[in-house]
Short mmCIF file of C-alpha atoms in Angstrom, two decimals:
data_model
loop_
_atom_site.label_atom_id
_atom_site.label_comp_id
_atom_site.label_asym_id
_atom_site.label_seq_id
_atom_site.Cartn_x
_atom_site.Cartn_y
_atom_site.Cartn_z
CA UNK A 25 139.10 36.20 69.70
CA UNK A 26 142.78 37.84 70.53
CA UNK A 27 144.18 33.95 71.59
CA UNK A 28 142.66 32.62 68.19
CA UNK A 29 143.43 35.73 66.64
CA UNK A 30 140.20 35.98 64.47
CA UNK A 31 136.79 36.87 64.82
CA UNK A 32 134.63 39.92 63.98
CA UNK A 33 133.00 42.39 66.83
CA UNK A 34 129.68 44.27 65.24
CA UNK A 35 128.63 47.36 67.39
CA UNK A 36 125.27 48.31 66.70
CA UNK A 37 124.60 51.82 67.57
CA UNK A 38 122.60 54.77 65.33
CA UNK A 39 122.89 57.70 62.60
CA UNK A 40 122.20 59.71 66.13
CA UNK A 41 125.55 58.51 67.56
CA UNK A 42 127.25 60.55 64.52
CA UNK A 43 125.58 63.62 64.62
CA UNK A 44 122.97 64.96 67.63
CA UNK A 45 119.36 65.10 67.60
CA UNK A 46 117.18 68.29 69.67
CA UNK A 47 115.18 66.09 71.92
CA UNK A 48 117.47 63.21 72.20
CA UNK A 49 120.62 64.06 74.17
CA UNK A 50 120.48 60.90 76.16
CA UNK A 51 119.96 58.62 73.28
CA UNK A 52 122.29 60.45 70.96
CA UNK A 53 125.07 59.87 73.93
CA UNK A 54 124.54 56.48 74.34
CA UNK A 55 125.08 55.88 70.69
CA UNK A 56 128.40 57.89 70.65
CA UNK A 57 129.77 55.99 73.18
CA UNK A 58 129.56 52.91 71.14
CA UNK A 59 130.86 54.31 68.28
CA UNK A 60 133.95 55.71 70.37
CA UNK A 61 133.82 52.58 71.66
CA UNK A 62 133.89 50.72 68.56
CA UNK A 63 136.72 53.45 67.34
CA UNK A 64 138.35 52.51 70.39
CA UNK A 65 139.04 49.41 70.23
CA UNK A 66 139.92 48.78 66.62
CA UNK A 67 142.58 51.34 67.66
CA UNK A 68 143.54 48.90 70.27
CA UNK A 69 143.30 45.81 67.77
CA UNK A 70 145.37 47.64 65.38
CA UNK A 71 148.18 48.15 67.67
CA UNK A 72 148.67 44.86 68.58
CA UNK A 73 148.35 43.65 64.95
CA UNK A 74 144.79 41.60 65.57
CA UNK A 75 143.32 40.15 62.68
CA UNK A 76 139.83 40.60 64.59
CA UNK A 77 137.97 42.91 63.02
CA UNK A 78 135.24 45.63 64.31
CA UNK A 79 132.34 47.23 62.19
CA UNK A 80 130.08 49.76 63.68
CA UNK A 81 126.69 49.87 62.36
CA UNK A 82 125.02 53.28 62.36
CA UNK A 83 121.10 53.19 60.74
CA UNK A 84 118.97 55.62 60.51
CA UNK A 85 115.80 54.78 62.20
CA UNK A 86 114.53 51.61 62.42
CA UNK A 87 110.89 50.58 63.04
CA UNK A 88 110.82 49.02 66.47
CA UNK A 89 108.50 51.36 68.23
CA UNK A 90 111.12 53.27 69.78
CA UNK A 91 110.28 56.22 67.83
CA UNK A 92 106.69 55.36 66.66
CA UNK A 93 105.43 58.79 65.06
CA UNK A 94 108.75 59.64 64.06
CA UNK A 95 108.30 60.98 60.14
CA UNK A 96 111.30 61.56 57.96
CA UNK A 97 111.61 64.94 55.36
CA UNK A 98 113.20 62.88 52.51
CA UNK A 99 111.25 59.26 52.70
CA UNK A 100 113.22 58.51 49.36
CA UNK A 101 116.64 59.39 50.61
CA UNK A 102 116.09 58.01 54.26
CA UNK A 103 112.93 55.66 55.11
CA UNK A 104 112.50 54.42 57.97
CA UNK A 105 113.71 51.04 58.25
CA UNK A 106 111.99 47.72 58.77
CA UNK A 107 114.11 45.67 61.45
CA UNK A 108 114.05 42.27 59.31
CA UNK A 109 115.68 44.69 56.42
CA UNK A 110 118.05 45.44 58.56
CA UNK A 111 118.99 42.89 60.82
CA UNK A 112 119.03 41.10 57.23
CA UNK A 113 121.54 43.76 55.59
CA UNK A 114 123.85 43.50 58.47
CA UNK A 115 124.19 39.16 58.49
CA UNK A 116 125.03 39.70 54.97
CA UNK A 117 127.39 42.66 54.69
CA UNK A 118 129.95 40.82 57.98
#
């Protein structure tokens, strides 16, 4: 992508790598390292004047069995996310 000097880079990581979750230390670090990774290297990208671009993708949860029992407070404000929806969502918004 640097030789061509195009292309986009999608990180998918989580709400949890933005702010932690009791109960989930190991996921929640995971997820922070790809968004500091993500940071990272559009830092990196910038500074050599790259026209790739990077978008980090942080859901909330997503029904993949991961978290089955999980329940949210505000359904309305944040469901929990079918992955078609989102996998869906993301093609269309790069």
């Amino acid at each position: 992508m640097i030789a061509k000097n195009k292309g986009h880079i999608v990180t998918i990581a989580s709400n949890a790598g933005l702010v932690g979750v009791c109960g989930l230390a190991d996921y929640c670090a995971s997820k922070f390292g790809a968004v500091g990774f993500d940071e990272s290297l559009r830092m990196e990208l910038r500074k050599i004047k790259s026209n790739v671009k990077t978008t980090c993708i942080c859901p909330y949860y997503i029904d993949t069995g991961m978290f089955d029992g999980v329940k949210t407070r505000f359904p309305l404000l944040f469901p929990i996310l079918k992955p078609n929806y989102v996998a869906r969502r993301i093609c269309n918004a790069i």
